[in-house]
Coordinates of C-alpha atoms in Angstrom, one line a residue:
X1 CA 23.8 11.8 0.6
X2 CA 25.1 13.1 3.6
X3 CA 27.5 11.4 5.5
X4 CA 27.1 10.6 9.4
X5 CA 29.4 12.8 11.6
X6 CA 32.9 11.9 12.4
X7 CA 31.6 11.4 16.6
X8 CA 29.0 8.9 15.0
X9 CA 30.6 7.2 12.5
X10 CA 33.6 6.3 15.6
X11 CA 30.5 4.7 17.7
X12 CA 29.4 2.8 14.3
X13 CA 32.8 1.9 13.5
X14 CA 32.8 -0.1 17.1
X15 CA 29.3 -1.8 16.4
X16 CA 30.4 -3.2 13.0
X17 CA 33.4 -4.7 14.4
X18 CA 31.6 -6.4 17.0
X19 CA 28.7 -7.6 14.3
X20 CA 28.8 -11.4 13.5
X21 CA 29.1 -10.2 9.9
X22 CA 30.9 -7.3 8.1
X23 CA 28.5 -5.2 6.6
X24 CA 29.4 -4.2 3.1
X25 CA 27.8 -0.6 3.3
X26 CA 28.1 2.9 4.0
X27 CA 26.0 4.4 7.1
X28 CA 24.1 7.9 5.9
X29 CA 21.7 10.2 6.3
X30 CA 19.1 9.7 3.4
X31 CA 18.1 12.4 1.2
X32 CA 14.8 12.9 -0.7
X33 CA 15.9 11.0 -3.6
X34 CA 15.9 8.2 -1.4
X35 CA 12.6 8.6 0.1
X36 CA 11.1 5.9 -2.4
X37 CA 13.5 3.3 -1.9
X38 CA 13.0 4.2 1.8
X39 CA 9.4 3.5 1.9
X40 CA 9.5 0.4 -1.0
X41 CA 11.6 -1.1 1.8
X42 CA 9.5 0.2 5.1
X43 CA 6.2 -1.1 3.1
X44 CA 7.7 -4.5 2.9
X45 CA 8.8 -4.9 6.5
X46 CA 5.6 -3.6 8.0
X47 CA 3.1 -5.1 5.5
X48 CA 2.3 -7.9 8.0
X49 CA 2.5 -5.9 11.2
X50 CA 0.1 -6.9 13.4
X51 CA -0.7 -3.2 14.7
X52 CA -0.7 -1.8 11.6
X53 CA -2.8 -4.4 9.9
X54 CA -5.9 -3.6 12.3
X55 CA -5.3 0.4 11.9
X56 CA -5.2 0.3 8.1
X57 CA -7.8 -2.4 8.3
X58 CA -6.1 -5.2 6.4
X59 CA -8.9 -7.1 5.9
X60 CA -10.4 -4.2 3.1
X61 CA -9.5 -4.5 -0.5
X62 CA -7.3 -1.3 -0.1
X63 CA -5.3 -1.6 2.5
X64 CA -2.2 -1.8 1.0
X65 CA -3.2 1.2 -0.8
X66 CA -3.2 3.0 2.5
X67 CA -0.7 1.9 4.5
X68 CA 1.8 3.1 1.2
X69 CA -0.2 6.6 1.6
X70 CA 0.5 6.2 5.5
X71 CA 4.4 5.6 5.3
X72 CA 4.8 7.7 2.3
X73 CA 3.1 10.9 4.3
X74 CA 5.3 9.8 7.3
X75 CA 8.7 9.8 5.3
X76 CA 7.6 13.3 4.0
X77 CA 6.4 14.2 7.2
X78 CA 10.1 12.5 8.8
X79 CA 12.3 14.8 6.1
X80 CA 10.2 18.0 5.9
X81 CA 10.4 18.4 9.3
X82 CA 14.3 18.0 9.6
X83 CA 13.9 14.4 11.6
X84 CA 16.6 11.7 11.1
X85 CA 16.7 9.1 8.5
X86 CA 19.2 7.5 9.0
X87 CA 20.0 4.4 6.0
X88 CA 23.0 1.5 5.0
X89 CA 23.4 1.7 1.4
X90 CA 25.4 -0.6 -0.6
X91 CA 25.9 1.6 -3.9
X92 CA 22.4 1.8 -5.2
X93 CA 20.8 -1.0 -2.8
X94 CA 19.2 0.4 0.5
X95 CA 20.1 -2.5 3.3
X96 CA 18.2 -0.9 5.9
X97 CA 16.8 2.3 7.4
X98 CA 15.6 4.0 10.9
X99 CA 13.7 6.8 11.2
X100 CA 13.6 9.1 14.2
X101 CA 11.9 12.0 15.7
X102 CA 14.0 14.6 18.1
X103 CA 12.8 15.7 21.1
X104 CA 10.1 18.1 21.1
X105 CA 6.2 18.9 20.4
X106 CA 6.6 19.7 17.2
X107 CA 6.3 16.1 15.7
X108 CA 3.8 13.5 17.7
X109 CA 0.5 13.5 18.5
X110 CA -0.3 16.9 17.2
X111 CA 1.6 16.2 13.6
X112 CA 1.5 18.8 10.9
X113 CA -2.3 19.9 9.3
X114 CA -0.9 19.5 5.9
X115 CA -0.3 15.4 7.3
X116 CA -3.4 15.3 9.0
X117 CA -5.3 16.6 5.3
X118 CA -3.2 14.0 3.5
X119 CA -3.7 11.0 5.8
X120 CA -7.7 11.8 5.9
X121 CA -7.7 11.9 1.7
X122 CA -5.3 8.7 1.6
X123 CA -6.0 6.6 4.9
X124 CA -9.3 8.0 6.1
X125 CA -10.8 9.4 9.1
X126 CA -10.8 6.0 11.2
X127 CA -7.0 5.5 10.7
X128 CA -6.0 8.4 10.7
X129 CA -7.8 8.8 14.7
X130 CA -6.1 5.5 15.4
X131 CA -2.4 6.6 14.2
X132 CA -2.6 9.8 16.6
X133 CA -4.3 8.2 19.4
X134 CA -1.5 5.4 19.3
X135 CA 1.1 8.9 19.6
X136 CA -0.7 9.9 22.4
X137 CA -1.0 7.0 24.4
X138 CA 3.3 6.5 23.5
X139 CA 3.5 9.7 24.8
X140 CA 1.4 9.9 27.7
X141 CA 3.7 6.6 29.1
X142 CA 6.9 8.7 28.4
X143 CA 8.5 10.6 31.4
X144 CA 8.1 14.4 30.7
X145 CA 11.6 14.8 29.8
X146 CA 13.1 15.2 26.3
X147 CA 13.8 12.0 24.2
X148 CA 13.7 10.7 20.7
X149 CA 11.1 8.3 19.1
X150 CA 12.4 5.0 16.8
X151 CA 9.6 5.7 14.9
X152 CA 10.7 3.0 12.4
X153 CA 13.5 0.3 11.7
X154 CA 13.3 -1.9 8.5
X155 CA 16.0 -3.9 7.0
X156 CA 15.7 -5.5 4.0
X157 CA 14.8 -9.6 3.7
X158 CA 17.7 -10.6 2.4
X159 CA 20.1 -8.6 4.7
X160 CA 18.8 -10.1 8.0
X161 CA 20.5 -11.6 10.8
X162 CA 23.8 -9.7 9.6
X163 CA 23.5 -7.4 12.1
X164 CA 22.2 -4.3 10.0
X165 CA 19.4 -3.8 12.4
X166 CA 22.3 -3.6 15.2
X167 CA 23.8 -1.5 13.4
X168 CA 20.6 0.8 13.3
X169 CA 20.1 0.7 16.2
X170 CA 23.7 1.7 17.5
X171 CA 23.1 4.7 14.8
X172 CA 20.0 5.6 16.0
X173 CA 21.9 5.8 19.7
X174 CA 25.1 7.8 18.5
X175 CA 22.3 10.8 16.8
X176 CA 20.6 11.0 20.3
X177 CA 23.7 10.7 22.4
X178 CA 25.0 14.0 20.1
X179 CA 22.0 15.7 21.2
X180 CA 23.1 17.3 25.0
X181 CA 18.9 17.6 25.2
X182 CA 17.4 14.0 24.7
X183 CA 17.5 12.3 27.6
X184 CA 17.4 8.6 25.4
X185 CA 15.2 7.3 22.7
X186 CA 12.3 4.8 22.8
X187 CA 10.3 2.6 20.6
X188 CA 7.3 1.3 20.4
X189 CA 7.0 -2.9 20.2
X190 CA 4.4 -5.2 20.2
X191 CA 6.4 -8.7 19.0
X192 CA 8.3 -10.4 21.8
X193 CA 11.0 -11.4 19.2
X194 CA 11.3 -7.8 18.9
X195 CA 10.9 -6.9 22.3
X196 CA 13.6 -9.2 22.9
X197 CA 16.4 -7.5 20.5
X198 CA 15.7 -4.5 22.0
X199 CA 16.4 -5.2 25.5
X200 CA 19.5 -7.3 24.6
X201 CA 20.7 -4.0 23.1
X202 CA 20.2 -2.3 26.8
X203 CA 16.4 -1.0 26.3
X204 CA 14.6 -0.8 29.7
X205 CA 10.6 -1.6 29.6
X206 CA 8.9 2.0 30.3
X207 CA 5.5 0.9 30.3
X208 CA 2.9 -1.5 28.8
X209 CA 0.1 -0.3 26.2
X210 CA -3.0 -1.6 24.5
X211 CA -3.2 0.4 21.1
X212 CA -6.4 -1.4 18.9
X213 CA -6.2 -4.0 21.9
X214 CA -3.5 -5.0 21.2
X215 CA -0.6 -5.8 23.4
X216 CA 2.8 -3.5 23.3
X217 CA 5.8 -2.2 25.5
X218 CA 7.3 1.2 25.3
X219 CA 10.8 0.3 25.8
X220 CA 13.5 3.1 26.4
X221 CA 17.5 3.3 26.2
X222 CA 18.4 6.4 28.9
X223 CA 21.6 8.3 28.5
X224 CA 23.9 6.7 30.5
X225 CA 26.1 8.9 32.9
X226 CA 29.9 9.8 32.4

C-alpha cells in the first residue's frame, strides 16, 4: 500500500490529535488488493441509503445484487482511472475509506463506455440513466471551475463516532489542497445528520437538488487563501 505524502500525512497528524479518540491506524492510499474489502465495507454503509435505495430499486428481489455491481464498477472505475482512494487500516482491518475524483471531464457524467457496458449488464438501463443523470445535475450546480468530487465516505460500524470519518475528511482535504488546480472539493448529501458534519467541518451549501425527488445539498469546502 502506498503511503500518503509527507505534506499530508503533517495535515493528518494535526486532525488525529485533535480527534476525541486516538485512532489506532495507518492513513493510505488503497491498492487493488484492497478493492474488495473497500467495497464489503462501502456496501454496508450505503445499503440503506435513501437515494440509492430508489435508484437500485430496493424494493426488487435483486437489489442488493446491483447496488454490489454498482460500487464494485465504481471502485474499478475509482482505481483504473488513477482517482484517490484514500483508506485507515489497522493491520488487516479497513476502518474506513473515501473515494475521490480530481478535477476534470474525464470522470463524471460522461464515465468510461467500458462502465457504462458493465452497469447496463449488472444494474440495468433504468439505473444506470439515474446514476449519470444524478452526475449531471451535481455538476450542472458546480461553479465551472476545477474541484474534486467525495464521491464516497464509509467507515465501518464499529469504528464510529471515533472520529475516523474526520479523519477522512481532513485526508480527503490535504489530496485536494496538494493539487495547485482544484479549487476545493464537494459532496453530495441528502441526510441532515450528514449535512450537518459536513458544515461543522467548514463545507459551505452550493446548491440544493432533487435527484429521484428526493431532497439533497451540494455542499463545497473552497481553498482558502494564504
Amino acid at each position: 500500500m502506498q503511503g500518503l505524502t509527507e505534506k499530508t500525512e503533517s495535515e493528518i497528524d494535526k486532525a488525529s490529535e485533535n480527534s476525541s479518540e486516538h485512532i489506532q491506524g495507518e492513513l493510505v492510499y488503497l491498492v487493488a488488493e484492497d478493492l474488495k474489502l473497500a467495497a464489503s465495507l462501502l456496501f454496508q454503509t450505503y445499503y440503506d441509503d435513501e437515494l440509492l435505495q430508489k435508484i437500485f430499486r430496493a424494493d426488487k428481489p435483486d437489489y442488493e445484487k446491483r447496488l454490489r455491481a454498482a460500487i464494485r464498477e465504481d471502485l474499478n472505475a475509482f482505481w483504473e482511472s488513477g482517482q484517490p482512494i484514500i483508506g485507515i487500516r489497522d493491520g488487516g482491518t479497513l476502518l474506513g475509506v473515501a473515494c475521490l475524483t480530481r478535477p476534470g471531464k474525464s470522470f463524471g457524467p460522461g464515465r468510461f463506455w467500458h462502465w457504462r457496458i458493465s452497469m447496463l449488464l449488472t444494474a440495468g438501463f433504468l439505473s444506470t440513466r439515474q446514476v449519470l443523470e444524478k452526475e449531471r445535475l451535481i455538476q450542472q450546480a458546480m461553479p465551472d471551475v476545477p474541484y474534486h468530487m467525495l464521491a464516497f465516505i464509509a467507515v465501518a460500524p464499529q469504528y464510529q463516532s471515533q472520529g475516523v470519518g474526520h479523519l477522512l475528511v481532513e485526508a480527503a482535504k490535504a489530496v485536494f489542497e496538494e493539487d495547485p488546480e482544484s479549487q476545493g472539493i464537494a459532496v453530495y448529501v441528502t441526510r441532515s445528520d450528514y449535512q450537518a458534519f459536513f458544515k461543522k467541518r467548514g463545507y459551505r451549501l452550493q446548491a440544493q437538488i432533487e435527484v429521484e425527488k428526493l431532497p439533497g445539498e451540494v455542499l463545497f469546502y473552497p481553498r482558502q487563501e494564504d
